[in-house]
XYZ file of C-alpha atoms in Angstrom:
616
model
C 57.144 -30.573 -3.142
C 59.007 -34.059 -3.925
C 59.107 -37.394 -5.657
C 59.209 -40.721 -4.080
C 59.895 -43.958 -5.133
C 60.519 -48.077 -3.921
C 60.690 -51.362 -3.697
C 58.545 -53.505 -0.865
C 58.615 -57.048 -1.142
C 58.239 -59.486 1.984
C 59.757 -62.547 0.712
C 63.041 -60.916 -0.567
C 66.152 -59.723 1.387
C 66.379 -55.891 -0.580
C 69.821 -54.685 1.030
C 71.223 -56.314 -1.416
C 68.901 -54.726 -4.348
C 69.437 -50.890 -3.529
C 71.075 -50.403 -7.047
C 67.887 -50.860 -8.690
C 66.231 -48.441 -6.245
C 68.945 -45.528 -6.199
C 68.567 -45.778 -10.377
C 64.647 -45.077 -10.014
C 65.088 -42.240 -7.662
C 67.775 -40.147 -9.522
C 64.800 -40.156 -12.512
C 62.914 -37.868 -9.882
C 65.410 -35.404 -9.623
C 63.702 -33.057 -11.502
C 60.909 -33.193 -8.997
C 63.188 -32.617 -6.166
C 66.284 -31.028 -6.958
C 67.640 -29.954 -3.312
C 68.409 -32.926 -1.432
C 67.817 -37.133 -2.034
C 67.857 -39.907 0.591
C 67.011 -43.748 0.592
C 66.056 -45.964 3.789
C 67.118 -49.311 3.288
C 64.973 -52.201 5.385
C 65.291 -55.878 4.432
C 61.629 -56.042 3.127
C 61.476 -52.436 1.752
C 63.672 -49.614 0.155
C 62.346 -46.096 -0.168
C 63.700 -43.669 -1.961
C 63.145 -39.471 -1.931
C 64.056 -36.510 -4.148
C 63.174 -33.236 -2.144
C 62.171 -30.044 -3.451
C 62.225 -28.228 0.478
C 59.273 -25.751 1.139
C 58.538 -26.007 4.737
C 61.231 -26.670 7.579
C 64.140 -26.410 4.995
C 66.826 -28.264 7.509
C 64.856 -30.263 9.755
C 62.488 -32.084 6.998
C 64.783 -34.668 5.281
C 63.648 -37.980 4.308
C 62.829 -40.695 3.853
C 61.868 -40.268 7.650
C 61.589 -42.657 10.228
C 60.067 -43.146 13.914
C 60.328 -45.710 16.152
C 57.540 -46.278 18.721
C 55.668 -43.939 20.561
C 57.376 -44.787 24.000
C 60.672 -46.050 22.671
C 63.851 -43.613 22.113
C 64.429 -41.645 18.754
C 67.665 -43.840 18.328
C 65.271 -46.915 18.771
C 64.854 -49.462 15.690
C 62.235 -47.737 12.995
C 58.593 -48.657 13.356
C 57.593 -46.588 10.689
C 59.416 -44.927 7.649
C 57.558 -42.389 5.054
C 58.428 -41.088 1.712
C 56.217 -37.807 1.306
C 55.746 -35.917 -1.279
C 53.409 -32.854 -1.117
C 51.783 -30.728 1.469
C 49.195 -31.306 4.409
C 47.925 -27.727 5.029
C 46.255 -28.612 8.394
C 49.736 -30.050 9.745
C 49.733 -27.361 12.504
C 46.251 -28.313 14.451
C 47.471 -31.945 13.686
C 50.757 -31.447 15.767
C 49.051 -29.593 18.363
C 46.415 -32.314 18.831
C 49.036 -35.195 18.742
C 51.184 -33.433 21.303
C 48.039 -33.955 23.369
C 48.460 -37.660 23.033
C 52.002 -37.308 24.361
C 53.796 -37.312 20.787
C 56.897 -35.107 20.528
C 58.587 -33.375 17.681
C 62.312 -32.926 16.355
C 61.106 -30.915 12.925
C 58.701 -28.320 12.179
C 57.848 -30.325 9.019
C 54.665 -31.823 8.058
C 56.527 -34.934 6.857
C 56.771 -35.217 10.826
C 52.973 -34.681 11.582
C 52.175 -37.391 8.631
C 54.347 -39.777 10.551
C 53.008 -39.448 13.757
C 49.647 -39.340 12.823
C 49.835 -42.869 11.346
C 51.525 -44.157 14.813
C 48.424 -42.253 16.566
C 45.593 -43.211 14.383
C 47.020 -46.114 12.220
C 44.969 -46.294 8.504
C 42.238 -44.193 8.956
C 44.731 -41.258 9.790
C 44.555 -40.229 5.804
C 40.691 -39.111 6.909
C 42.178 -36.418 9.067
C 44.689 -34.842 6.397
C 43.274 -31.899 4.128
C 45.865 -31.345 1.682
C 47.985 -32.661 -1.821
C 49.649 -36.014 -1.304
C 50.855 -38.808 -2.988
C 53.392 -41.127 -0.109
C 54.789 -44.522 0.838
C 54.569 -45.885 4.549
C 56.492 -48.848 5.018
C 55.011 -50.370 8.563
C 57.993 -52.694 9.729
C 56.008 -53.855 12.602
C 53.415 -55.036 10.108
C 55.443 -55.706 7.181
C 53.114 -53.357 5.546
C 53.445 -50.720 2.640
C 50.634 -48.131 2.220
C 50.525 -45.924 -0.966
C 48.397 -42.977 -0.206
C 46.895 -40.429 -2.689
C 44.800 -37.263 -1.842
C 41.366 -37.190 -2.488
C 41.309 -35.322 -6.024
C 44.070 -36.591 -7.427
C 46.282 -33.499 -7.144
C 49.739 -35.501 -6.615
C 50.724 -38.325 -8.853
C 51.669 -41.800 -7.781
C 52.476 -45.307 -9.453
C 52.462 -48.865 -8.436
C 53.397 -51.954 -10.618
C 53.726 -55.650 -9.484
C 57.385 -57.365 -9.607
C 57.262 -61.012 -8.864
C 55.453 -61.001 -5.170
C 56.495 -57.283 -4.491
C 55.742 -53.687 -5.928
C 57.556 -50.685 -7.199
C 56.389 -47.574 -6.962
C 57.164 -43.986 -8.015
C 55.809 -40.251 -8.190
C 56.241 -40.902 -12.257
C 56.149 -43.811 -14.496
C 59.897 -43.253 -14.946
C 60.664 -44.174 -11.391
C 59.122 -47.695 -12.416
C 60.562 -47.959 -16.005
C 64.322 -47.262 -14.561
C 64.253 -50.303 -12.345
C 66.327 -52.899 -14.296
C 64.048 -55.768 -13.806
C 61.083 -54.038 -15.133
C 60.328 -53.404 -19.106
C 57.719 -51.131 -20.533
C 55.641 -53.037 -22.567
C 51.864 -51.284 -24.273
C 48.771 -51.793 -22.939
C 46.693 -51.146 -26.036
C 43.134 -50.715 -23.662
C 45.244 -48.359 -21.619
C 46.508 -46.263 -24.658
C 42.346 -46.177 -25.755
C 41.676 -44.837 -22.234
C 44.327 -42.313 -22.282
C 43.906 -41.288 -26.040
C 39.935 -40.822 -25.788
C 40.556 -38.249 -22.630
C 38.519 -40.549 -20.296
C 40.965 -40.521 -17.278
C 39.423 -44.108 -16.080
C 40.855 -44.638 -12.401
C 43.973 -46.572 -12.369
C 44.275 -47.264 -15.789
C 47.727 -46.362 -17.696
C 48.967 -47.276 -21.486
C 51.655 -49.270 -19.322
C 51.051 -53.276 -19.064
C 51.458 -53.970 -15.333
C 51.530 -50.228 -14.260
C 48.674 -48.900 -12.332
C 48.312 -45.345 -10.907
C 46.728 -45.229 -7.396
C 43.191 -43.908 -7.793
C 42.090 -40.350 -6.139
C 40.870 -41.181 -2.410
C 42.617 -44.507 -2.321
C 45.538 -46.341 -0.138
C 46.907 -49.146 -2.017
C 48.312 -51.903 0.586
C 51.154 -54.254 0.187
C 51.585 -57.156 2.855
C 51.955 -60.881 2.655
C 48.323 -60.890 1.518
C 49.619 -59.147 -1.855
C 48.198 -55.964 -3.361
C 44.618 -54.513 -3.043
C 43.230 -50.858 -3.047
C 41.260 -49.071 -0.201
C 38.933 -46.165 -0.744
C 38.906 -43.452 2.227
C 37.178 -41.045 -0.023
C 34.474 -40.576 -2.819
C 32.276 -37.399 -3.970
C 29.168 -38.195 -2.035
C 25.590 -36.301 -2.131
C 24.142 -34.684 1.000
C 21.146 -32.282 1.557
C 21.985 -28.756 1.109
C 19.566 -26.459 2.759
C 21.558 -22.993 2.790
C 19.665 -20.058 0.352
C 21.973 -18.200 -1.980
C 23.186 -15.770 0.648
C 24.221 -18.112 2.904
C 26.318 -20.336 0.211
C 28.061 -17.283 -1.002
C 29.050 -16.779 2.512
C 30.307 -20.096 3.245
C 32.081 -20.319 -0.087
C 33.904 -16.968 0.824
C 34.848 -18.156 3.890
C 36.132 -21.850 2.900
C 37.953 -19.447 0.341
C 40.047 -17.328 2.578
C 40.968 -20.559 5.034
C 41.953 -22.244 2.021
C 44.375 -19.797 0.992
C 45.496 -18.769 3.841
C 46.451 -22.086 4.515
C 48.299 -22.936 1.320
C 50.224 -19.468 1.667
C 52.399 -21.324 4.325
C 55.791 -21.672 3.147
C 59.571 -21.307 4.408
C 60.461 -20.242 0.398
C 59.142 -17.643 -2.619
C 55.600 -17.549 -3.118
C 53.569 -16.144 -5.969
C 50.485 -16.720 -8.122
C 49.435 -17.313 -11.526
C 46.892 -14.191 -12.708
C 45.610 -15.013 -16.021
C 42.694 -12.490 -15.807
C 39.993 -14.757 -15.518
C 37.793 -14.734 -12.510
C 39.744 -18.088 -11.135
C 43.493 -16.336 -10.996
C 41.924 -13.163 -10.090
C 40.262 -14.390 -6.914
C 42.595 -16.446 -5.655
C 45.073 -13.193 -6.010
C 43.105 -10.963 -4.879
C 42.526 -13.282 -1.479
C 46.548 -13.954 -1.371
C 47.687 -10.187 -1.434
C 44.868 -9.552 1.393
C 46.741 -12.317 3.578
C 50.290 -11.284 2.447
C 49.126 -7.455 3.882
C 47.913 -8.683 7.013
C 51.161 -10.269 7.792
C 52.734 -6.762 6.751
C 54.152 -8.508 3.779
C 55.279 -6.841 0.500
C 52.653 -7.385 -2.763
C 52.053 -10.746 -3.635
C 54.249 -11.655 -6.862
C 51.883 -12.671 -10.181
C 53.031 -14.128 -13.336
C 51.078 -14.076 -16.821
C 51.720 -15.589 -20.274
C 51.762 -14.302 -23.819
C 52.914 -14.930 -26.868
C 55.313 -12.647 -28.947
C 52.870 -10.227 -31.677
C 49.739 -12.137 -29.913
C 48.009 -8.347 -30.288
C 48.595 -8.411 -34.059
C 47.818 -12.395 -34.646
C 45.042 -13.115 -32.290
C 41.750 -14.013 -34.163
C 38.630 -14.552 -31.956
C 36.881 -17.261 -31.880
C 33.849 -18.808 -29.931
C 35.804 -21.185 -27.943
C 38.750 -18.094 -27.479
C 36.647 -14.870 -27.575
C 39.710 -12.404 -26.164
C 43.011 -12.427 -25.134
C 44.061 -12.761 -21.462
C 46.568 -10.075 -21.358
C 44.551 -7.090 -20.925
C 42.559 -8.249 -18.133
C 45.549 -9.755 -16.198
C 46.968 -6.271 -16.477
C 44.093 -4.503 -15.062
C 43.520 -7.354 -12.024
C 46.591 -6.671 -11.352
C 46.617 -2.866 -11.076
C 43.276 -3.611 -9.223
C 44.775 -6.015 -6.614
C 48.039 -4.113 -6.231
C 50.141 -7.044 -7.253
C 53.796 -7.441 -8.144
C 52.991 -8.619 -11.679
C 55.428 -9.868 -14.297
C 54.555 -11.185 -18.215
C 56.604 -14.085 -19.702
C 56.349 -13.648 -23.234
C 57.028 -16.487 -25.377
C 58.084 -16.672 -29.299
C 56.836 -19.499 -31.711
C 60.309 -20.573 -31.994
C 60.383 -21.330 -28.196
C 57.300 -23.263 -29.010
C 58.957 -25.536 -31.520
C 62.343 -26.455 -30.450
C 63.294 -29.918 -29.951
C 64.463 -29.611 -26.715
C 61.388 -28.236 -25.255
C 59.037 -30.391 -26.931
C 61.042 -32.968 -25.703
C 60.889 -31.726 -22.124
C 57.348 -32.274 -22.250
C 57.070 -35.652 -23.365
C 59.328 -36.395 -20.846
C 57.843 -34.622 -17.658
C 54.426 -36.867 -19.221
C 55.808 -40.211 -19.883
C 53.144 -40.507 -21.980
C 51.634 -39.575 -25.538
C 49.651 -36.985 -23.946
C 49.864 -33.321 -25.323
C 47.980 -30.645 -25.892
C 51.036 -29.027 -28.213
C 51.843 -25.229 -27.740
C 49.603 -25.188 -24.787
C 51.836 -27.352 -22.926
C 54.982 -26.905 -24.107
C 53.949 -23.011 -23.461
C 52.881 -23.946 -19.735
C 55.930 -25.896 -19.278
C 58.291 -22.588 -20.310
C 56.064 -20.710 -17.905
C 56.877 -22.609 -15.128
C 60.731 -22.416 -15.839
C 60.260 -18.521 -16.016
C 58.363 -18.309 -12.652
C 61.020 -20.785 -11.055
C 63.499 -18.223 -11.122
C 61.688 -15.664 -8.727
C 59.500 -18.074 -6.642
C 59.143 -21.906 -5.936
C 55.601 -22.061 -4.815
C 52.456 -20.824 -7.188
C 48.640 -20.354 -6.674
C 46.713 -21.739 -9.343
C 42.870 -21.330 -10.166
C 42.763 -24.804 -11.408
C 39.647 -26.563 -11.183
C 37.389 -23.829 -10.431
C 35.089 -24.773 -13.709
C 34.857 -28.009 -12.596
C 33.566 -27.227 -9.139
C 31.419 -24.526 -10.083
C 30.370 -25.169 -13.551
C 32.321 -22.589 -15.753
C 32.601 -24.619 -18.804
C 30.195 -23.370 -21.877
C 29.311 -27.063 -22.425
C 28.040 -27.024 -18.864
C 25.092 -24.878 -20.127
C 24.714 -26.296 -23.778
C 21.448 -28.117 -24.158
C 22.932 -30.098 -26.665
C 25.720 -31.808 -24.530
C 23.595 -32.434 -21.301
C 21.731 -34.341 -23.330
C 24.512 -36.617 -25.083
C 25.599 -39.649 -23.899
C 28.912 -38.991 -23.881
C 31.348 -37.204 -21.585
C 30.396 -33.550 -22.115
C 34.563 -31.681 -22.820
C 34.483 -34.314 -25.904
C 32.175 -31.892 -27.536
C 35.233 -29.631 -27.590
C 37.949 -31.100 -26.716
C 39.895 -34.209 -28.284
C 43.452 -35.503 -27.983
C 42.238 -37.637 -31.443
C 39.212 -37.961 -33.494
C 38.317 -41.910 -33.603
C 38.554 -41.276 -37.474
C 42.656 -40.679 -37.346
C 43.006 -44.151 -35.410
C 43.830 -47.341 -37.559
C 41.421 -49.213 -38.098
C 43.161 -51.898 -36.481
C 43.554 -50.350 -33.635
C 40.310 -48.758 -32.936
C 38.829 -52.731 -33.461
C 41.296 -54.305 -31.092
C 40.396 -51.773 -28.347
C 36.581 -51.450 -29.556
C 37.298 -47.628 -28.951
C 33.681 -45.996 -29.444
C 32.359 -48.768 -27.300
C 35.082 -48.538 -25.197
C 34.514 -44.860 -24.400
C 30.928 -45.612 -23.990
C 31.316 -48.571 -21.352
C 33.462 -46.236 -19.396
C 30.909 -43.097 -19.384
C 28.543 -45.426 -18.157
C 30.540 -46.744 -15.501
C 31.170 -43.321 -14.219
C 27.527 -42.275 -14.224
C 26.913 -45.417 -11.934
C 29.334 -43.937 -9.563
C 27.282 -40.786 -9.109
C 24.833 -40.582 -6.043
C 21.531 -38.673 -5.601
C 18.904 -38.246 -3.391
C 15.469 -39.624 -3.601
C 13.936 -35.874 -4.262
C 16.387 -34.542 -6.584
C 14.732 -33.626 -9.980
C 15.673 -35.271 -13.158
C 17.372 -31.980 -14.245
C 19.394 -31.695 -10.817
C 20.293 -35.480 -11.210
C 21.682 -34.820 -14.589
C 23.442 -31.525 -13.825
C 25.143 -33.334 -10.704
C 26.115 -36.389 -12.813
C 27.688 -33.644 -15.266
C 29.722 -32.060 -11.811
C 30.633 -35.495 -10.959
C 32.050 -36.319 -14.578
C 34.119 -33.331 -14.478
C 35.823 -33.826 -11.072
C 36.431 -37.609 -11.269
C 37.470 -37.901 -15.133
C 38.210 -34.425 -16.495
C 39.932 -33.071 -13.599
C 42.351 -35.499 -12.697
C 43.634 -35.024 -16.103
C 44.403 -31.450 -15.924
C 45.798 -31.781 -12.401
C 48.223 -34.628 -13.819
C 49.182 -32.342 -16.305
C 49.837 -29.303 -14.913
C 52.078 -31.378 -11.616
C 54.215 -32.848 -14.155
C 54.847 -29.768 -16.221
C 55.674 -27.640 -13.287
C 57.349 -30.125 -11.484
C 59.501 -31.059 -14.093
C 60.617 -26.791 -13.780
C 60.944 -27.534 -9.750
C 58.118 -25.068 -9.059
C 55.237 -26.587 -6.795
C 51.823 -25.631 -7.829
C 48.804 -25.387 -5.252
C 45.504 -25.979 -6.192
C 43.397 -23.720 -3.271
C 39.793 -24.334 -5.116
C 40.731 -28.353 -5.001
C 40.265 -27.971 -1.223
C 38.236 -31.151 -0.286
C 35.687 -29.172 1.729
C 35.004 -26.747 -0.905
C 34.662 -29.500 -3.588
C 31.902 -31.255 -1.320
C 29.838 -28.344 -0.599
C 29.828 -26.653 -3.731
C 28.983 -30.160 -5.395
C 26.298 -30.455 -3.184
C 24.652 -27.033 -3.393
C 22.026 -27.189 -6.323
C 22.540 -25.606 -9.794
C 20.381 -22.703 -9.819
C 22.436 -21.578 -6.613
C 25.454 -22.233 -8.535
C 24.392 -20.443 -11.507
C 21.681 -17.927 -10.219
C 19.423 -16.351 -13.203
C 21.539 -18.696 -15.314
C 25.283 -16.841 -14.969
C 28.104 -19.240 -15.211
C 29.978 -19.555 -12.031
C 27.543 -16.818 -10.549
C 27.997 -18.420 -6.907
C 31.679 -17.688 -7.139
C 30.967 -14.428 -8.345
C 28.410 -13.651 -5.949
C 31.297 -14.683 -2.881
C 34.046 -13.053 -4.618
C 32.609 -9.472 -6.328
C 34.026 -7.215 -3.674
C 37.292 -8.026 -4.461
C 37.467 -8.608 -8.226
C 37.407 -5.827 -10.757
C 33.569 -5.498 -12.620
C 35.458 -6.617 -16.013
C 36.685 -9.626 -15.142
C 32.983 -10.400 -13.194
C 31.985 -9.611 -16.565
C 34.455 -11.401 -18.716
C 33.419 -14.773 -20.810
C 35.112 -17.730 -20.378
C 38.197 -17.853 -22.121
C 40.355 -21.222 -22.276
C 44.501 -21.215 -21.548
C 46.185 -18.736 -24.752
C 47.918 -20.732 -27.604
C 49.940 -19.071 -30.255
C 48.360 -17.785 -33.625
C 51.833 -17.398 -35.022
C 51.867 -19.618 -38.196
C 55.611 -20.666 -37.923
C 53.925 -22.898 -35.168
C 51.432 -24.869 -37.627
C 54.039 -24.443 -40.258
C 56.616 -26.578 -38.072
C 53.842 -29.095 -36.994
C 52.826 -29.747 -40.452
C 56.877 -30.611 -41.362
C 57.138 -32.859 -38.216
C 54.092 -34.446 -39.409
C 55.187 -34.728 -42.887
C 58.817 -36.294 -42.060
C 56.386 -38.888 -39.800
C 54.588 -39.800 -42.994
C 57.730 -40.448 -44.834
C 58.982 -42.983 -42.204
C 56.083 -45.710 -42.483
C 58.451 -47.779 -40.026
C 57.203 -45.390 -37.033
C 55.449 -47.764 -34.280
C 52.818 -44.767 -34.078
C 51.433 -46.336 -37.382
C 50.023 -49.176 -35.464
C 47.881 -46.640 -33.569
C 47.036 -44.003 -36.164
C 45.645 -43.949 -39.859
C 48.504 -42.631 -42.079
C 46.010 -41.715 -44.639
C 43.713 -39.921 -42.663
C 46.629 -38.132 -41.139
C 47.944 -37.440 -44.233
C 44.872 -35.590 -45.582
C 44.790 -33.267 -42.446
C 47.544 -31.491 -44.275
C 45.735 -30.983 -47.096
C 43.460 -27.976 -45.540
C 44.818 -24.818 -46.400
C 47.812 -22.866 -43.782
C 45.512 -21.147 -40.959
C 42.290 -22.950 -41.143
C 43.367 -26.027 -38.407
C 40.867 -26.458 -35.628
C 43.053 -25.800 -32.462
C 41.557 -28.463 -30.503
C 41.032 -30.929 -33.564
C 43.670 -30.631 -35.545
C 46.322 -29.332 -34.085
C 45.656 -32.537 -31.289
C 45.658 -34.981 -33.845
C 48.764 -34.049 -35.213
C 50.241 -33.663 -32.093
C 49.210 -36.462 -30.654
C 50.875 -38.429 -33.707
C 53.749 -37.113 -33.262
C 53.990 -38.022 -29.473
C 52.902 -41.462 -29.933
C 56.117 -41.818 -32.495
C 58.382 -40.109 -29.652
C 57.218 -42.037 -27.054
C 57.168 -45.683 -28.450
C 60.868 -45.134 -29.789
C 62.080 -43.138 -27.088
C 60.732 -45.538 -23.815
C 61.205 -48.639 -26.375
C 57.824 -49.706 -25.503
C 57.304 -53.575 -26.769
C 54.256 -54.319 -28.118
C 51.399 -56.333 -26.909
């Protein structure tokens, strides 16, 4: 995994502008601590920071290649700055050798480069993986910015004059001396409303390359072209065949995603998703004669005494994680965090700088980043169960009739960054916050494909699945990428394999949830490798601390913010409503609503000050 950055402008001589790109590349050091490189061309400067995963010596970037029939030292035809992993690179390499291509390295980077030379822009449809990369075609004076199908890896682009800046994260673009950070209120409303509309950011003139898309920049300007979308296909398999297909896809995916030249581990919470992946990974290790797979879990000091069960979070993870680890036979390690660690300014600041956005789930994000830092001391790559709930319909709200019938994004019934009431009347009115959210919901529904014979209930469950995969999952993937890469850890997500996503999305709801059992299809596919207790466990989200020290610290920070009425956050947040939240007795905060609201106000203040966000 890596970080990329650069500048392309066919109207300028960029050989005199290298300093600006060097600044951009330096901001990506956390994503690529192992090496740095810059390719300087007349109209394109591509930069790269590398986290070495495969072919540690041979995969240096940016990587250039001449025309296939020209000698290696010839002028490059194409240059690539690449972040991610292509899991089918071995098959593609053999296919390309059949066309006469030769390879100097063992890396997937060179496979991507030569795949473009062979097949042109359509080559991206052949890639199985998680990736975000910039490819400069010197012959056509064309820049391609390519992002994987589900948006696992981030990629941003900004217009600068007649050219474009790009980077793995906004901070790369913001580091360019000619670019000024300015607020886009509508983009901020999109972020605060947890909508994740494709391409939208709270920075004016910075766009996110949408998942499944290629942003093309040449003499005709900048345009976006889609190469993949989540379509609707007939499904003829019965339950047994569907379960077998899911198992086959998972086994193949996990095996592919364990290819690495550095230490690998799994994130094992004791939930179904992480236990399935860990069990499959352990089988791959055993077949290869390798030591037991290493697994990691997180818990909080004093959680056994402090934990209070709720409908949202019914049980602690730790007992299940330990049982799963024993059942599978992993080398299991627990990373325990204290409330003091979660409240340290340095750790909170690290989360803000990882996101570059006023986007946080509070102690969940801080603890996740600290977990990744702890794992990085032992491993460079980790497998995560992220996205199984979106793919297989695991959230409680998938099964709540009131949520299913509501004309709203389903997750907002349980999860919000900030409630509309906490926004300032001026911001709420200027962005038409509620109407904007309703419009974006209808827009998202318009993307869903149906077959003529689909029943009303089947159409609705497929709409809800599509909403999660295109508007909710990208937010979770973005969070996981930023917080892990800020620690120099690559997290792979096997449940995001596009073949699995396409198959399960087109599986009828009664097969996904046989007898009304949430994620019943996944359970049937893997019940021979998962402990019975995990199969029967109720869904529980990532844990939060129950130590009141954290809530006391959050209240104190909010009081300090309220005392400073010059804060730019109060252009967005209603100070009176924020103050009234502090009237709630200690211990009565709803984690997902009250905590998130206060945390968002605090992060808005820090983000606008630290990033010097200019108002509209």
